[in-house]
N, CA, C and O atoms as a GROMACS GRO file, in nm:
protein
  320
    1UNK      N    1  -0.047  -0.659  -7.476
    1UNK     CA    2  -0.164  -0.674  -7.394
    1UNK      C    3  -0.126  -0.680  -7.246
    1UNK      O    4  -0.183  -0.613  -7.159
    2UNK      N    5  -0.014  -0.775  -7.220
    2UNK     CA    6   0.009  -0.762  -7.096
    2UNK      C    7   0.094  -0.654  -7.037
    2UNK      O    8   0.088  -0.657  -6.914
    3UNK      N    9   0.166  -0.565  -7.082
    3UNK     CA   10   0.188  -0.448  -7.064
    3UNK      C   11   0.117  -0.318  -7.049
    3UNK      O   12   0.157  -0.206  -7.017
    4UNK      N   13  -0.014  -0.372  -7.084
    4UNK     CA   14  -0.096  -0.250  -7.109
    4UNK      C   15  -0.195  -0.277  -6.995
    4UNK      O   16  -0.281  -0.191  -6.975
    5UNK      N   17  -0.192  -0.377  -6.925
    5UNK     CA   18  -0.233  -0.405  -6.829
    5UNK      C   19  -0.130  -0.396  -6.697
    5UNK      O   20  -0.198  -0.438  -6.603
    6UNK      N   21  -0.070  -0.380  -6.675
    6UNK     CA   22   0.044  -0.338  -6.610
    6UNK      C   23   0.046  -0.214  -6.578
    6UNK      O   24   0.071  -0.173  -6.465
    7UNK      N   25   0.015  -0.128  -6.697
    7UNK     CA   26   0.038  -0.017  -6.707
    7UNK      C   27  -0.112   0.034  -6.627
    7UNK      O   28  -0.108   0.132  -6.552
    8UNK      N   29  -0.182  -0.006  -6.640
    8UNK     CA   30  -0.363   0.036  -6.595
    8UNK      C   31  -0.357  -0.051  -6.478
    8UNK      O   32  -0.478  -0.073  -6.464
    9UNK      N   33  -0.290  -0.123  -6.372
    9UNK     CA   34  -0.271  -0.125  -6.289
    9UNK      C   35  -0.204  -0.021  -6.188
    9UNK      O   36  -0.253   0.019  -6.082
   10UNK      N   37  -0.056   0.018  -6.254
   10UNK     CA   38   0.029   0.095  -6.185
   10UNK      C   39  -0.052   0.237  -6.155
   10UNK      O   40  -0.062   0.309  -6.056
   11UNK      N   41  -0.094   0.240  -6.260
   11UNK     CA   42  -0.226   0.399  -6.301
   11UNK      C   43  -0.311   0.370  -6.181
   11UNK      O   44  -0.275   0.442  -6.088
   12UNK      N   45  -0.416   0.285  -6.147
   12UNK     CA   46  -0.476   0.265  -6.018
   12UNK      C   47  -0.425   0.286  -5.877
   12UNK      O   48  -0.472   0.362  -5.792
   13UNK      N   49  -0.302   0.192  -5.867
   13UNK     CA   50  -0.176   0.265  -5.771
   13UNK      C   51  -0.149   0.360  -5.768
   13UNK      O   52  -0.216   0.419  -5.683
   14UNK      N   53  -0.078   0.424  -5.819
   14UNK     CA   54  -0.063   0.553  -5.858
   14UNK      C   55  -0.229   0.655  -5.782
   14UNK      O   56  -0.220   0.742  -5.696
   15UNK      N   57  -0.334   0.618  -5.834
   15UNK     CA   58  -0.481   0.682  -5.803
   15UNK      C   59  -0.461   0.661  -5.617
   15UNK      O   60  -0.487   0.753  -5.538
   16UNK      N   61  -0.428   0.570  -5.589
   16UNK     CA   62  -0.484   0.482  -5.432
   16UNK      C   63  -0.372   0.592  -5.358
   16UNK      O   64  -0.423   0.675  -5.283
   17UNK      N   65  -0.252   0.596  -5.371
   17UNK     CA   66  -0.125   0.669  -5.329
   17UNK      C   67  -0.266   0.812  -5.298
   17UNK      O   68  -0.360   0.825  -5.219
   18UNK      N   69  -0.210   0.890  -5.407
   18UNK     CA   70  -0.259   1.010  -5.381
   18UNK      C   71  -0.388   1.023  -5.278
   18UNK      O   72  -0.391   1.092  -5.177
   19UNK      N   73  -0.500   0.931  -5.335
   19UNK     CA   74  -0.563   0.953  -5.212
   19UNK      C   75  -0.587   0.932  -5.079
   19UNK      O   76  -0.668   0.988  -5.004
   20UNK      N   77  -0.482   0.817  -5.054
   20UNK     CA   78  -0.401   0.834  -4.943
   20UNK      C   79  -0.340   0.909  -4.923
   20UNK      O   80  -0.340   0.879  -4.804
   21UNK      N   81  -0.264   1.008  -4.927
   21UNK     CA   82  -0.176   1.112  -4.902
   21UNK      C   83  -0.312   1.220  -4.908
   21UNK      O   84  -0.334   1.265  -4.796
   22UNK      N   85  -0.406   1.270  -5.013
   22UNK     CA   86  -0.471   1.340  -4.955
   22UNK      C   87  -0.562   1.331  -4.797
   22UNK      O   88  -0.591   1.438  -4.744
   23UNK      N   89  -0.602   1.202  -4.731
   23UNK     CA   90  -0.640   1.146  -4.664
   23UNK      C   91  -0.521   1.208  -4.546
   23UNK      O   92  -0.551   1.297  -4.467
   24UNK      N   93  -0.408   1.155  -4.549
   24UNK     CA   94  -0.323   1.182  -4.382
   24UNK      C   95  -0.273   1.348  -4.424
   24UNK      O   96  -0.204   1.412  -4.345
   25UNK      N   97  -0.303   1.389  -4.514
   25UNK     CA   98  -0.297   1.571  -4.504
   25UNK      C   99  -0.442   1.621  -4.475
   25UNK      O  100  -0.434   1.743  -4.460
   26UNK      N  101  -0.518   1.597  -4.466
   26UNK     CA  102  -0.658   1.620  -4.383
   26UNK      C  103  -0.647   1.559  -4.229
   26UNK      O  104  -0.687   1.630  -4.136
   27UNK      N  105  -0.596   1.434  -4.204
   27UNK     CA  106  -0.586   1.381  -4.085
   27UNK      C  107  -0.500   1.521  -4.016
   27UNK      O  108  -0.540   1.589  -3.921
   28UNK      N  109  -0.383   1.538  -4.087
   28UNK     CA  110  -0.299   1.621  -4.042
   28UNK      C  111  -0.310   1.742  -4.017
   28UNK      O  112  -0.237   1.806  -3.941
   29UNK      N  113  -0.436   1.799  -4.100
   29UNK     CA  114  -0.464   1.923  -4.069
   29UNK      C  115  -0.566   1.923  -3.903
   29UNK      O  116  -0.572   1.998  -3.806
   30UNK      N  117  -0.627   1.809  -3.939
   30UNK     CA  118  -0.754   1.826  -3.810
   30UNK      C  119  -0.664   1.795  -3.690
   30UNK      O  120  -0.709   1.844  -3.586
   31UNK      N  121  -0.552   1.728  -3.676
   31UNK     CA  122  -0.464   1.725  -3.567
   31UNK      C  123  -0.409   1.869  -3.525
   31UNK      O  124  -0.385   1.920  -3.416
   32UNK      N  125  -0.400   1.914  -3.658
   32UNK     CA  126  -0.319   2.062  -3.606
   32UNK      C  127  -0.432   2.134  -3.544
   32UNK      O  128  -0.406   2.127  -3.424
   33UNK      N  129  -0.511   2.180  -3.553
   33UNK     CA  130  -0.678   2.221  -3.542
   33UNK      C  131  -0.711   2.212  -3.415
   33UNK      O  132  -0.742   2.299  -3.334
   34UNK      N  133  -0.701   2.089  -3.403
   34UNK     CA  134  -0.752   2.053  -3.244
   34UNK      C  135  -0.620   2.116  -3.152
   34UNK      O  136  -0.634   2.185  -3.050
   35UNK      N  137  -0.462   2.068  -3.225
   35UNK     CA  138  -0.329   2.119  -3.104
   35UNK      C  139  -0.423   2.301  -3.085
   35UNK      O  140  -0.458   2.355  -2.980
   36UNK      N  141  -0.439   2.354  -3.231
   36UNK     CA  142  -0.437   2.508  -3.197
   36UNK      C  143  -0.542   2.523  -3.095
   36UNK      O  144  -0.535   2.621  -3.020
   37UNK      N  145  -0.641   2.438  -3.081
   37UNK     CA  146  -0.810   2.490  -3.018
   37UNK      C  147  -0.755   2.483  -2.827
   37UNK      O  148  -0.778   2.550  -2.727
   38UNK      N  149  -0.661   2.339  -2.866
   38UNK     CA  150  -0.645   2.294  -2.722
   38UNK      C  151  -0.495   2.457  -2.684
   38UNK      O  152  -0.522   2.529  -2.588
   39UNK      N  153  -0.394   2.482  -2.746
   39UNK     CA  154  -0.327   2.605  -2.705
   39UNK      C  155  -0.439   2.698  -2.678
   39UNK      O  156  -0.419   2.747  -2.567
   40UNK      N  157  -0.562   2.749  -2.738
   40UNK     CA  158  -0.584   2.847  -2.713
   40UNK      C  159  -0.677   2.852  -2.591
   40UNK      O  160  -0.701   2.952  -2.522
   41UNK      N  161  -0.725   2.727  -2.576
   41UNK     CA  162  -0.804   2.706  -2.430
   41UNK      C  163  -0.750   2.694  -2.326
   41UNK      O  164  -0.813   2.684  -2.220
   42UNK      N  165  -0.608   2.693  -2.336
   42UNK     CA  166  -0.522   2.731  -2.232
   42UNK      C  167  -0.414   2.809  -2.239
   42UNK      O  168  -0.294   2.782  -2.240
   43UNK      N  169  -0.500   2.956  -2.247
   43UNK     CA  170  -0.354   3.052  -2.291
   43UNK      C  171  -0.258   3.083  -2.230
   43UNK      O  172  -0.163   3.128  -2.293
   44UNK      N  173  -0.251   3.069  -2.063
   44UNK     CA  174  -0.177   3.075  -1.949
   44UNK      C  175  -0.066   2.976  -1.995
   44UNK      O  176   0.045   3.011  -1.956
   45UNK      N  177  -0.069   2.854  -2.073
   45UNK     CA  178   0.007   2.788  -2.081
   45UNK      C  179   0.106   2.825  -2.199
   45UNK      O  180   0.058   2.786  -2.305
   46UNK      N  181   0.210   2.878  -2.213
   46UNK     CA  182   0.273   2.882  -2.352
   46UNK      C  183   0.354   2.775  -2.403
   46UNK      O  184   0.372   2.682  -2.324
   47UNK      N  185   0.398   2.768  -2.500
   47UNK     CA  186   0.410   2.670  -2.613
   47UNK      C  187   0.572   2.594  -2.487
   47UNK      O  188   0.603   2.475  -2.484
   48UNK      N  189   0.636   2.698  -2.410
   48UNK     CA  190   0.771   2.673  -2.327
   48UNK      C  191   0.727   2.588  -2.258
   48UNK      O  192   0.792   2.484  -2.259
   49UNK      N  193   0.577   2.591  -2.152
   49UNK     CA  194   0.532   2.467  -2.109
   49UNK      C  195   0.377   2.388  -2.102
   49UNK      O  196   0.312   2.340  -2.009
   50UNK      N  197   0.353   2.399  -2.261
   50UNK     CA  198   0.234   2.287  -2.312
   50UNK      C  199   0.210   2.183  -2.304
   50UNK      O  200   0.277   2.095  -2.358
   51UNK      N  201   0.102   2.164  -2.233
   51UNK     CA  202   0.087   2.026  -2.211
   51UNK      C  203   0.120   1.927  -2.311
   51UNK      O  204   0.096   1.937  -2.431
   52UNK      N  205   0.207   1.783  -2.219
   52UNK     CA  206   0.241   1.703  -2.368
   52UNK      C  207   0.104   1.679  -2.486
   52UNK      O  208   0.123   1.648  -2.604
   53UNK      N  209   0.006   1.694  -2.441
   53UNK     CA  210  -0.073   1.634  -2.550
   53UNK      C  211  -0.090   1.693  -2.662
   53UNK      O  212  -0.129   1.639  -2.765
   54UNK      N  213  -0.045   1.876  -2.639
   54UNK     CA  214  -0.069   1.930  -2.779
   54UNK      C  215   0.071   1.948  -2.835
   54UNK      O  216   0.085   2.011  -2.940
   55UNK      N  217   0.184   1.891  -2.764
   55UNK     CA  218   0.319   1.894  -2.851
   55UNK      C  219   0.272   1.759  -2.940
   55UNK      O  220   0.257   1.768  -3.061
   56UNK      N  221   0.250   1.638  -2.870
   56UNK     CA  222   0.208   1.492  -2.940
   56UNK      C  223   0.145   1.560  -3.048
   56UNK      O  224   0.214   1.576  -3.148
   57UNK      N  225   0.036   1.600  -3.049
   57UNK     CA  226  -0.051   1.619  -3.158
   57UNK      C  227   0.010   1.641  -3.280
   57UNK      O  228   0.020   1.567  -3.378
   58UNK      N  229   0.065   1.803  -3.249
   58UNK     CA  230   0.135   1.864  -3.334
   58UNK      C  231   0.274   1.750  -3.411
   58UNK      O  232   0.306   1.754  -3.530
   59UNK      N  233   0.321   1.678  -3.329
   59UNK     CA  234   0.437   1.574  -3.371
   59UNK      C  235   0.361   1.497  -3.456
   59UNK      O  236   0.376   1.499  -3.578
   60UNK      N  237   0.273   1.424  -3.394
   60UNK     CA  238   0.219   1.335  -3.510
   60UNK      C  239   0.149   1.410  -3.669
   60UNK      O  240   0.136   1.362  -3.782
   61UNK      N  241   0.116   1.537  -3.616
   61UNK     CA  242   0.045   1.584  -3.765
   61UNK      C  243   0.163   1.607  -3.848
   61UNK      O  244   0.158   1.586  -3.969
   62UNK      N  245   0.301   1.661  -3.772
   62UNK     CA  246   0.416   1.663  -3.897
   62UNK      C  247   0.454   1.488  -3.935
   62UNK      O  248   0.507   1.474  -4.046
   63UNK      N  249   0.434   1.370  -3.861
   63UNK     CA  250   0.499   1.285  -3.923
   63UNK      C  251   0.356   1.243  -4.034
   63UNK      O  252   0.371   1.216  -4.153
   64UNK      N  253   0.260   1.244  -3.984
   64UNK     CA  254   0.214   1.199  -4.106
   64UNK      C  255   0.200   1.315  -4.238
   64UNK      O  256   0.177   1.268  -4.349
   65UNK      N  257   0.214   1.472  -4.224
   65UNK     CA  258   0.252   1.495  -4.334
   65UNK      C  259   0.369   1.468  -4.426
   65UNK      O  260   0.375   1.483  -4.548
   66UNK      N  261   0.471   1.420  -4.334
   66UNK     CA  262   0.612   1.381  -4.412
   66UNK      C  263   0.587   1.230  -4.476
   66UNK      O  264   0.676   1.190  -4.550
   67UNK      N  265   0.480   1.146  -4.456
   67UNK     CA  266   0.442   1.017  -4.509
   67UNK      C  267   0.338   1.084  -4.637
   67UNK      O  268   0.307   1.028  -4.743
   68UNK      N  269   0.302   1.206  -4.595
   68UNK     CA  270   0.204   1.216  -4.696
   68UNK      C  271   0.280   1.283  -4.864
   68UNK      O  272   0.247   1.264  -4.981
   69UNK      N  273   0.382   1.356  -4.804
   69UNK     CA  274   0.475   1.412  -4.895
   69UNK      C  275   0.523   1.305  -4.990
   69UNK      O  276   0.532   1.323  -5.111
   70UNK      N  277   0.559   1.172  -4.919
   70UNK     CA  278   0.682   1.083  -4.966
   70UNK      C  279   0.543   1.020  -5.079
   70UNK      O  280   0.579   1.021  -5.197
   71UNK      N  281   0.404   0.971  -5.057
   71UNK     CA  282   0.345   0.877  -5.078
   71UNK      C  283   0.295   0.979  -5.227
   71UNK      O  284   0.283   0.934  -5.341
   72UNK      N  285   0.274   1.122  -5.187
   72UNK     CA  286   0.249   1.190  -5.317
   72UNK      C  287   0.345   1.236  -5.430
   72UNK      O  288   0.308   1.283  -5.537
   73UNK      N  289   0.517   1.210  -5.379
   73UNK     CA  290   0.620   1.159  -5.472
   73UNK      C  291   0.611   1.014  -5.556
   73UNK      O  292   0.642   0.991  -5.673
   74UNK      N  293   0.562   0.933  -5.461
   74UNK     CA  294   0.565   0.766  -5.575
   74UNK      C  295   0.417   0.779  -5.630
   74UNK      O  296   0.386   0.684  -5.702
   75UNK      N  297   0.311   0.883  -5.612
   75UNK     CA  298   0.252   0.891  -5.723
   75UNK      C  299   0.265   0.947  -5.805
   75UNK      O  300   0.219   0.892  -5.905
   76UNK      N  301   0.315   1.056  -5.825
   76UNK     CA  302   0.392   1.123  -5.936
   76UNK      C  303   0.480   1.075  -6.012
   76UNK      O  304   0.542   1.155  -6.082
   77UNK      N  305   0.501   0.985  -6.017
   77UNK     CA  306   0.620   0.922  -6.072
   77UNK      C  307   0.522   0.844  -6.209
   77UNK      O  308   0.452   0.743  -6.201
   78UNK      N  309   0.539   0.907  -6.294
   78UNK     CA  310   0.480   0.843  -6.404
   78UNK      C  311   0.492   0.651  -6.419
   78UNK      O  312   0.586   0.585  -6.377
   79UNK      N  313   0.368   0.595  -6.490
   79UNK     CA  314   0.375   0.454  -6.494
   79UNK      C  315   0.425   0.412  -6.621
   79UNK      O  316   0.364   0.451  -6.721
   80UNK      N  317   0.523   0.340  -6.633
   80UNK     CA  318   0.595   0.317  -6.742
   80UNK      C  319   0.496   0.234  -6.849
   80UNK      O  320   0.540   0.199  -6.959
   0.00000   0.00000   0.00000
């Protein structure tokens, strides 16, 4: 009994992970979205000297996809 409750816990975890990770890969996409809208509203500017805000952008949308990668590995990980 108490294993089987354990187990339908970890399973919920497991649920919360993923949709967190789907969550900062949407964050991550609309970051990229906005870097591309803001490059293309300033095409004079190339990527050699872009304003910091759309390198930031772009930085933060890869770190939170690399949190989103790691968080959709420990849900995959079957619950014993």
């Amino acid at each position: 009994m108490i294993k089987r409750f354990f187990h339908k816990i970890k399973e919920k975890v497991a649920g919360w992970r993923a949709a967190r990770a789907d969550r900062l890969i949407r964050s991550a996409e609309g970051l990229e979205y906005r870097a591309r809208g803001y490059i293309k509203s300033f095409p004079e500017q190339k990527f050699h000297d872009l304003d910091e805000t759309g390198i930031a952008m772009l930085e933060l949308a890869g770190k939170k996809r690399k949190k989103a990668r790691k968080l959709w590995e420990k849900a995959r990980k079957p619950a014993p």
